[in-house]
Short mmCIF file of C-alpha atoms in Angstrom, two decimals:
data_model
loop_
_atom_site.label_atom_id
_atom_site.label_comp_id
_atom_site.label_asym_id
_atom_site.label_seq_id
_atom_site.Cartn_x
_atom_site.Cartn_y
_atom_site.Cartn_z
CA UNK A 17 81.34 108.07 -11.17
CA UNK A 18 78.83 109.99 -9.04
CA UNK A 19 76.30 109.15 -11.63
CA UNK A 20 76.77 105.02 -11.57
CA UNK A 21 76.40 105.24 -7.43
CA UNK A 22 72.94 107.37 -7.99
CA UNK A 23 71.97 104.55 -10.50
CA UNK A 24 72.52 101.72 -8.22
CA UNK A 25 71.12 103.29 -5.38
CA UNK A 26 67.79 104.00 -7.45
CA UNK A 27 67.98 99.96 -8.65
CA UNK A 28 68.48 98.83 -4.56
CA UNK A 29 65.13 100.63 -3.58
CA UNK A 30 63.27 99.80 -6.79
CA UNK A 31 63.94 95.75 -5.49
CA UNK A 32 62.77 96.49 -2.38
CA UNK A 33 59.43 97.90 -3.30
CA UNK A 34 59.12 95.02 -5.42
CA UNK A 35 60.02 92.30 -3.02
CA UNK A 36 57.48 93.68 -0.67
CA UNK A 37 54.76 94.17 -2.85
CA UNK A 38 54.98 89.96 -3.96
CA UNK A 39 55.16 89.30 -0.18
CA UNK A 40 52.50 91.65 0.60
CA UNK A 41 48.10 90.32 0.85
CA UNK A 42 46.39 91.40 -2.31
CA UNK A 43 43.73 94.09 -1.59
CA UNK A 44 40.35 91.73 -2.38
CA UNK A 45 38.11 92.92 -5.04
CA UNK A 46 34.38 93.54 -4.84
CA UNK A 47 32.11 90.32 -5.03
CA UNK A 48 31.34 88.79 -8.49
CA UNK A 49 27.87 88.16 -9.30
CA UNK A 50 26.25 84.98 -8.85
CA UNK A 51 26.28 82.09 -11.25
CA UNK A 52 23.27 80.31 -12.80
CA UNK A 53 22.46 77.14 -10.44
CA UNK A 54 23.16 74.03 -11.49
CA UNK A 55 20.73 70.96 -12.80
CA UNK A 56 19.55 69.01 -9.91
CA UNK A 57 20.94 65.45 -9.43
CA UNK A 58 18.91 62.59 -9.67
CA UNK A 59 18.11 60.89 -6.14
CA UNK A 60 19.90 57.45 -5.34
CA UNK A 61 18.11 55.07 -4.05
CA UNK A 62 18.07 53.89 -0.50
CA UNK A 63 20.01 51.15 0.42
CA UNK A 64 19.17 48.51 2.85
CA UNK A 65 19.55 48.72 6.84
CA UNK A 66 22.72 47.14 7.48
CA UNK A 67 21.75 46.25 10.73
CA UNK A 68 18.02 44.54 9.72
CA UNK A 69 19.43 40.67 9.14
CA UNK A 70 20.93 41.35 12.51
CA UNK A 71 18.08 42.69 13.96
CA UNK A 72 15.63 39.97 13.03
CA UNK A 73 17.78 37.46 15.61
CA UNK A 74 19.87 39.85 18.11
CA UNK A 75 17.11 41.91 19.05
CA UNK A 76 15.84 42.27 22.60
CA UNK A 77 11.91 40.54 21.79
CA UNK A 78 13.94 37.85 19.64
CA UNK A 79 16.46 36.92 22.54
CA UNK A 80 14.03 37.14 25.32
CA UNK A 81 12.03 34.00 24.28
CA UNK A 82 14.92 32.10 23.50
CA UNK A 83 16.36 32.22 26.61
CA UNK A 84 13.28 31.96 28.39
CA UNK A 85 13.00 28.71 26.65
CA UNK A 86 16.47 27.73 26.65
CA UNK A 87 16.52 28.00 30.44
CA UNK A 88 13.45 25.16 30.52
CA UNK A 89 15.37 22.84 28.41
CA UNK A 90 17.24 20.23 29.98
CA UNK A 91 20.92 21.77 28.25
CA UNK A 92 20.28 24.98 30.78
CA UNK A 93 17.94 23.95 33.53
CA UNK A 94 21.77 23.18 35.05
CA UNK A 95 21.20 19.16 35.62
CA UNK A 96 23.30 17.92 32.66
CA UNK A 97 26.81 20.10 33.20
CA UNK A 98 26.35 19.31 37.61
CA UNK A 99 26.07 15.69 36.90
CA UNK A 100 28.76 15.49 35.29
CA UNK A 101 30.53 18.28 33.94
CA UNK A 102 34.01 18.52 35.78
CA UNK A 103 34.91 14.81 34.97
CA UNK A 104 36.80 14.09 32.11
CA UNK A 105 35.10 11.55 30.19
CA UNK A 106 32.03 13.36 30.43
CA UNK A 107 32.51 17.15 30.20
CA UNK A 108 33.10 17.28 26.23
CA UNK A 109 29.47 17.31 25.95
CA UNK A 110 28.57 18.56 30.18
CA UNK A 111 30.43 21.28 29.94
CA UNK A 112 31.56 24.46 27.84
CA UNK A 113 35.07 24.11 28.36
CA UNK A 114 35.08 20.56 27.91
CA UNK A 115 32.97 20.76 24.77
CA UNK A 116 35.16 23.76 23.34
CA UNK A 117 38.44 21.22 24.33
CA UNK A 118 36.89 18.34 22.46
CA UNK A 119 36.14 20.52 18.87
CA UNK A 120 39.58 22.07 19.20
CA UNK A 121 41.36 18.96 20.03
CA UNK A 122 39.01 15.80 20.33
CA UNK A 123 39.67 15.63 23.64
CA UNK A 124 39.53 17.24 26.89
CA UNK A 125 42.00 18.78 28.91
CA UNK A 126 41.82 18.17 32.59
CA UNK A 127 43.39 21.29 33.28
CA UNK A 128 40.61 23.76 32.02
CA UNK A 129 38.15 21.56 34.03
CA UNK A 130 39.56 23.61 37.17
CA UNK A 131 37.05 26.35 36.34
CA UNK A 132 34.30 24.18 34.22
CA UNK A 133 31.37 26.33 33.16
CA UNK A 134 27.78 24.81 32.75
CA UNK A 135 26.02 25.00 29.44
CA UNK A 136 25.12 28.44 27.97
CA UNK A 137 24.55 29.85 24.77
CA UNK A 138 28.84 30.10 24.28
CA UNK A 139 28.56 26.18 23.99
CA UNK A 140 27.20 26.03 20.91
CA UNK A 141 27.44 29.41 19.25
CA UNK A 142 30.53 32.09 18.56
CA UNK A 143 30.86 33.68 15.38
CA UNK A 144 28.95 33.57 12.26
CA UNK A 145 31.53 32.09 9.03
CA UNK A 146 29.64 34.14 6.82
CA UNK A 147 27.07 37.17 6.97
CA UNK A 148 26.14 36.48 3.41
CA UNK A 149 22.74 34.72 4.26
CA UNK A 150 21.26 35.18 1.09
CA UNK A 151 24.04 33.18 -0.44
CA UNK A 152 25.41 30.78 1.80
CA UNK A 153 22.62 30.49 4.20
CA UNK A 154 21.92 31.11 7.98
CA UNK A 155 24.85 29.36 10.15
CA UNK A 156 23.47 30.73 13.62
CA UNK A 157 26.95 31.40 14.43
CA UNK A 158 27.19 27.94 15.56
CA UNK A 159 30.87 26.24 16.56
CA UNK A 160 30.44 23.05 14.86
CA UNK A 161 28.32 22.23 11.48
CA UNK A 162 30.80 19.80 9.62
CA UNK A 163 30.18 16.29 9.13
CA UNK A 164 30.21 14.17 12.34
CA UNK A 165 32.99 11.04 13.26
CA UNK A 166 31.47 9.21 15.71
CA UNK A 167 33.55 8.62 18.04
CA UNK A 168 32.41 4.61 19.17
CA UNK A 169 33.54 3.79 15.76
CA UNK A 170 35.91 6.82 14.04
CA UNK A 171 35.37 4.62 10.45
CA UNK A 172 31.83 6.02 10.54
CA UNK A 173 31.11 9.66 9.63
CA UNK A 174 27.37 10.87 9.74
CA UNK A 175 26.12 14.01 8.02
CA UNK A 176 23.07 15.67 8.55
CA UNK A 177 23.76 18.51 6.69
CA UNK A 178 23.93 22.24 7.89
CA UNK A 179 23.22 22.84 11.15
CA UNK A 180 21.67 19.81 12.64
CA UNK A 181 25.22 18.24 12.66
CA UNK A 182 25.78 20.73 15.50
CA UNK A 183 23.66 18.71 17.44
CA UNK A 184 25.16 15.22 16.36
CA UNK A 185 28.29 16.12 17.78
CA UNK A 186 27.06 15.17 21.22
CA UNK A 187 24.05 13.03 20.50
CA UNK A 188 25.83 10.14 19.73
CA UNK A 189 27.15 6.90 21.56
CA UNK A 190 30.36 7.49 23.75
CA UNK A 191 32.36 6.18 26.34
CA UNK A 192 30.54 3.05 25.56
CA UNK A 193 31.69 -0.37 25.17
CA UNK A 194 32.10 -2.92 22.56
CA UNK A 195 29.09 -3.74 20.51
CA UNK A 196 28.36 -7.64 20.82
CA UNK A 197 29.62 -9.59 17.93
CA UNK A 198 29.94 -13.16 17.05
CA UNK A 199 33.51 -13.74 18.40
CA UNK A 200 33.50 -17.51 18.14
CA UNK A 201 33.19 -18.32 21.34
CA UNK A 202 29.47 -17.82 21.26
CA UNK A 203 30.00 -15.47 25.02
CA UNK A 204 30.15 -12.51 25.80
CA UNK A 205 31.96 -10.54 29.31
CA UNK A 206 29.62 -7.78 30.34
CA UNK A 207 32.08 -6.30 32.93
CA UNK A 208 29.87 -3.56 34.00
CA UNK A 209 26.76 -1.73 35.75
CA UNK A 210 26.02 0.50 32.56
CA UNK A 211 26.57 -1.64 30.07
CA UNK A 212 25.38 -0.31 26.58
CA UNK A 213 25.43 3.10 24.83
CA UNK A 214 25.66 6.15 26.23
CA UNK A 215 23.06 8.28 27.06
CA UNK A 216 22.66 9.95 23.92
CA UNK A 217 22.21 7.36 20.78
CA UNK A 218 19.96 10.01 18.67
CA UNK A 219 22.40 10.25 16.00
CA UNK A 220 23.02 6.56 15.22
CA UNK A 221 19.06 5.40 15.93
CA UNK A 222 18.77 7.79 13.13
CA UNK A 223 20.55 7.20 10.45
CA UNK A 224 20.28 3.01 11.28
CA UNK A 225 23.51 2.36 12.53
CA UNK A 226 24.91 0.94 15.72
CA UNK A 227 22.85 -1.24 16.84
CA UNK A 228 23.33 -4.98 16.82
CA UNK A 229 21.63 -5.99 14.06
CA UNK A 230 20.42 -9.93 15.06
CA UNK A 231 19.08 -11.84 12.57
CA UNK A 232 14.97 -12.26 12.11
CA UNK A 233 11.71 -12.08 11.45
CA UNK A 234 11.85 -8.23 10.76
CA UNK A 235 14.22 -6.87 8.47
CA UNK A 236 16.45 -3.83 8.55
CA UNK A 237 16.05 -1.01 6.81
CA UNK A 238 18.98 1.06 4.31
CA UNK A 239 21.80 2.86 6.51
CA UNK A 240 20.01 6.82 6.22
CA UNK A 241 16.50 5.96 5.02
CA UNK A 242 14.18 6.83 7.54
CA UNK A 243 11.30 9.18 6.66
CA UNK A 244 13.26 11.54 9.44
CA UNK A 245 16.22 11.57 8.65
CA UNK A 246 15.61 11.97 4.47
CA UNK A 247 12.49 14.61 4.78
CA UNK A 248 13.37 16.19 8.24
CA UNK A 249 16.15 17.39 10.74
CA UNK A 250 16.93 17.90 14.42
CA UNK A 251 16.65 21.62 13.78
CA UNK A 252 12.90 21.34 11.98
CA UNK A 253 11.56 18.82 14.10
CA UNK A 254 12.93 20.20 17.50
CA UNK A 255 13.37 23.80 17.15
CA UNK A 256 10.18 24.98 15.85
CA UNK A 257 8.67 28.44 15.58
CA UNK A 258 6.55 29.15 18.82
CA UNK A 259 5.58 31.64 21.46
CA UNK A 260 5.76 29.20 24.08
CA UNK A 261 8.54 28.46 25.59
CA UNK A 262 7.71 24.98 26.50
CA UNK A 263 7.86 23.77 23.36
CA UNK A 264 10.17 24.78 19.84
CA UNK A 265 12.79 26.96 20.21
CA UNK A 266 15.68 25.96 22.60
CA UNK A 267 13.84 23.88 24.74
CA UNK A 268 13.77 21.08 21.86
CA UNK A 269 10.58 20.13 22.88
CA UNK A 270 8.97 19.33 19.00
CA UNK A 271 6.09 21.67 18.44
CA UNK A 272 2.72 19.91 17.30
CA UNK A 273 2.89 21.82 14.22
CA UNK A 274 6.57 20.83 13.26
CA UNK A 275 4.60 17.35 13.61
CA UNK A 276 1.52 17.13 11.86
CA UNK A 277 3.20 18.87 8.38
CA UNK A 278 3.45 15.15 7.98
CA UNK A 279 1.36 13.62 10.52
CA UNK A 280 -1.74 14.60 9.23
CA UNK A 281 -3.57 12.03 11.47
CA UNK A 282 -1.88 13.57 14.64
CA UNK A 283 1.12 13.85 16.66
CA UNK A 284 2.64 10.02 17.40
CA UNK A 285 3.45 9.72 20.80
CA UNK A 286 5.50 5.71 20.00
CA UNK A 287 5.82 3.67 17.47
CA UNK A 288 3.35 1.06 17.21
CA UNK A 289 3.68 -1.53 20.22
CA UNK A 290 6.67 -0.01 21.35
CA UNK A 291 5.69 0.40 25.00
CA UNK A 292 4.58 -3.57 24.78
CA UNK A 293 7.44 -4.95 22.89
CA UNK A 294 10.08 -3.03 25.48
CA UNK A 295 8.86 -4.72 28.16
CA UNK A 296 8.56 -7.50 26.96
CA UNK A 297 12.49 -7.61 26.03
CA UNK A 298 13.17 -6.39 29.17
CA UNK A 299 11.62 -9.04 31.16
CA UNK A 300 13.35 -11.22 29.05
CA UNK A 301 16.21 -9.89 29.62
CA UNK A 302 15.83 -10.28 33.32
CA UNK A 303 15.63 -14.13 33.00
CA UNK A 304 17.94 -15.05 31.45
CA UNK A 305 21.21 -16.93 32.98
CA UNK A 306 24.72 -16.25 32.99
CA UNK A 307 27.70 -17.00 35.23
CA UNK A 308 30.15 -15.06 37.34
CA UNK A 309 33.42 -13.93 35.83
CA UNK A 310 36.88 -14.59 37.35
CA UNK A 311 38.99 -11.84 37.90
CA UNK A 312 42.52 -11.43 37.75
CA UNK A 313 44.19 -9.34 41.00
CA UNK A 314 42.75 -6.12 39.24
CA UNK A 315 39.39 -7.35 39.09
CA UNK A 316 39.58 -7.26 35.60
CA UNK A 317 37.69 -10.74 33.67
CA UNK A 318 39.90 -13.61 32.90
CA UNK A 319 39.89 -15.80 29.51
CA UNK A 320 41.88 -18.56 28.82
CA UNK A 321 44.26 -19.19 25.47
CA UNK A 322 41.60 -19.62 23.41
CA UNK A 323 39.78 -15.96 24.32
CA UNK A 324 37.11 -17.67 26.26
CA UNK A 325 36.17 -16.54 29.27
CA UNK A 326 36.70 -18.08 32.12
CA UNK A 327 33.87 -18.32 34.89
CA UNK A 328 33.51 -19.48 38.67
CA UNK A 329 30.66 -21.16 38.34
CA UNK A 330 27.97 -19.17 40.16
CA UNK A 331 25.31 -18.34 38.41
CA UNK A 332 24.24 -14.36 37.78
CA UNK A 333 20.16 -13.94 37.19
CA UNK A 334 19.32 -11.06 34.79
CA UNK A 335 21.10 -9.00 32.34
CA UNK A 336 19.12 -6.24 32.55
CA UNK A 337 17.90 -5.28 36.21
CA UNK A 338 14.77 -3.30 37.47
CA UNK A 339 16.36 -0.48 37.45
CA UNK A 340 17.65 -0.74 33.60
CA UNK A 341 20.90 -1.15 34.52
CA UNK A 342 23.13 -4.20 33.79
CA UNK A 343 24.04 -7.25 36.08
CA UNK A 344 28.10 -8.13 35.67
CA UNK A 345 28.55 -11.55 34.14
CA UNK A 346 29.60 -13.95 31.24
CA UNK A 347 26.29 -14.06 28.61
CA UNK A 348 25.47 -15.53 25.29
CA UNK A 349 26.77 -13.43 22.57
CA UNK A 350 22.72 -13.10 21.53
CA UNK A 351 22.06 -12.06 25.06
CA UNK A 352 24.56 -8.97 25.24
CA UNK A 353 23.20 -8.15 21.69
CA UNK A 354 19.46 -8.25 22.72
CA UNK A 355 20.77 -6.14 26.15
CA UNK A 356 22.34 -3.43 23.97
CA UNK A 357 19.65 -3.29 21.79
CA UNK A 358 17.16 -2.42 24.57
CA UNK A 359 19.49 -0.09 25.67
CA UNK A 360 19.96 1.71 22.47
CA UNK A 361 16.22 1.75 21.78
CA UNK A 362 15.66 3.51 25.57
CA UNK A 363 18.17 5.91 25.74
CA UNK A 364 17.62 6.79 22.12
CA UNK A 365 14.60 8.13 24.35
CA UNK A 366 12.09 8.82 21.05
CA UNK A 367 10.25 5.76 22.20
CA UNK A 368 10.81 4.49 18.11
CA UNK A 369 10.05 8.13 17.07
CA UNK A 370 12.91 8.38 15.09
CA UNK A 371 13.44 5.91 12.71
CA UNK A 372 10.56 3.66 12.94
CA UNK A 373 11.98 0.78 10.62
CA UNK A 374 15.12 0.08 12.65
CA UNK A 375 13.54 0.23 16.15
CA UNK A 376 11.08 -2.46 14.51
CA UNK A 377 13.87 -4.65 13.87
CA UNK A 378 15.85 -3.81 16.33
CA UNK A 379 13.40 -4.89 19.13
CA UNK A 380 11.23 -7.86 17.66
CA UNK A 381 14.63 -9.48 16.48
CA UNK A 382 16.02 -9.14 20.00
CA UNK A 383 12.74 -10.45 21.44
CA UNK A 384 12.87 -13.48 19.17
CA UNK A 385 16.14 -14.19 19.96
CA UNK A 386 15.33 -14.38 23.42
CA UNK A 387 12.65 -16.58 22.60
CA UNK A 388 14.44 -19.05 20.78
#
């Protein structure tokens, strides 16, 4: 008996100096000798700066003469967003918010006009779609490079392609009224002072469209054929390269040598007889004879069952005025079409720059009908 207590007595302490000899740090050994070094890896090579294609357009030298030149241009000197750029009808080209309310929702809200901003570079630009230049090509983080609906006639969609469709979206005809017609009746109601396009006909004088195409001597040219609009772009013709910032750039003032790529002979300053044939339209235009409109207790014009207009009899000198704008009145249907044609053709504001072939047409047809 006294043996088998001695023996597990012996086992109890032999466990212990085992359990605390696993538990226990290891005494470390001397160093081992060092191994052979390895082959040396072959260098990778360096990749490109991920920054440089952001570089070449964000950096401070690039900015500084853009907005030096931007602030010259008449989109920042101020003048277009305080002429008009809290009113409604206007600020969805006047003014940021209104222009960022018109792409969202084609149309503006009244609301965000509270706090209307002027043009800056936010108008036009916010994020790029892509930063796979190489591939898809430079977007200039611009809001709006889709195909264009105009909006005096959403039937029609124009597109320039890329990024000159940015500029489309305002230079167009809006808030403008109904291009004369034929109608039957032979007359026409011009109910207003500023009777024909809007300011900003670029788009439509350039692709041939929107004018009112009276029949003559000269003829019309394909919808999209002009030597500008097939061979050029808003973007190459009035954003050029240049270290002046008067001209190219953002002040959209065409560069002589965005011009004479082409223009070998020089820069054209009109198309031929342009200044001649304008005012010769206009003083036309200032002759001819109409007749007051009766209004109903709105002031709106009157027509009878038939849809012609009803007059009072007096007789209203001029369509167009000194001053380019339009005298109120009942007119031949030719008349209002010869009126918005010299309209279109002087707000278009290229002086038959840019598209030739329809300005041609456009103005010796209304001349002759004048004539006639």
């Amino acid at each position: 008996m006294k043996n088998s207590k001695l023996i597990g007595f012996l086992i109890l302490v032999i466990s212990s100096l085992l359990f605390i000899q696993c538990t226990s740090d290891p005494i470390p050994g001397p160093p081992g000798a060092d191994g052979i070094d390895g082959v040396d890896g072959v260098d990778g090579q360096d990749g490109i700066d991920g920054t440089a294609s952001c570089i070449s357009c964000h950096s401070n030298a690039a900015r500084d003469i853009i907005e030096s030149s931007f602030a010259l241009s008449a989109h920042g000197a101020g003048g277009v967003f305080s002429f008009t750029g809290a009113r409604t009808d206007c600020a969805s080209c006047h003014s940021t918010k209104g222009h960022l309310d018109f792409l969202a929702f084609g149309e503006v809200d009244s609301v965000s006009l509270s706090s209307s901003s002027p043009i800056t570079c936010a108008t036009c630009h916010d994020k790029h779609a892509t930063f796979d230049f190489e591939n898809d090509g430079a977007d200039f983080a611009l809001r709006s490079i889709d195909p264009v609906t105009l909006v005096i006639d959403e039937t029609t969609v124009v597109d320039f392609g890329g990024t000159s469709n940015n500029c489309a979206t305002c230079h167009q005809p809006r808030n403008s009224y109904v291009i004369p017609a034929e109608n039957g009746t032979g007359k026409y109601v011009v109910a207003t002072t500023r009777f024909g396009p809007h300011h900003g006909p670029q788009t439509t004088m350039l692709e041939g469209i929107m004018g009112a195409n009276i029949a003559g001597s000269e003829g019309y040219p394909g919808i999209a054929s002009a030597t500008h609009r097939t061979g050029a772009s808003c973007v190459s013709c009035h954003m050029g390269e240049s270290t002046d910032a008067n001209e190219g750039l953002h002040s959209w003032n065409p560069t002589e040598a965005s011009c004479v790529a082409c223009h070998t002979n020089g820069v054209p300053e009109e198309m031929g007889g342009f200044t001649e044939g304008m005012a010769t339209l206009k003083q036309l235009l200032g002759e001819v004879v109409g007749e007051q409109y009766a209004e109903d207790v709105d002031g709106n014009p009157i027509f009878d069952v038939d849809g012609n207009p009803v007059g009072t009899g007096t007789p209203v000198v001029g369509l167009i005025l000194e001053n380019d704008r339009s005298n109120e009145g009942i007119f031949t249907t030719a008349e209002a079409q010869a009126a918005w044609n010299y309209k279109t053709l002087l707000e278009d504001q290229s002086n038959g720059i840019h598209n030739p072939g329809y300005s041609r047409a456009l103005l010796t047809n209304s001349i002759e009908a004048l004539q006639n």
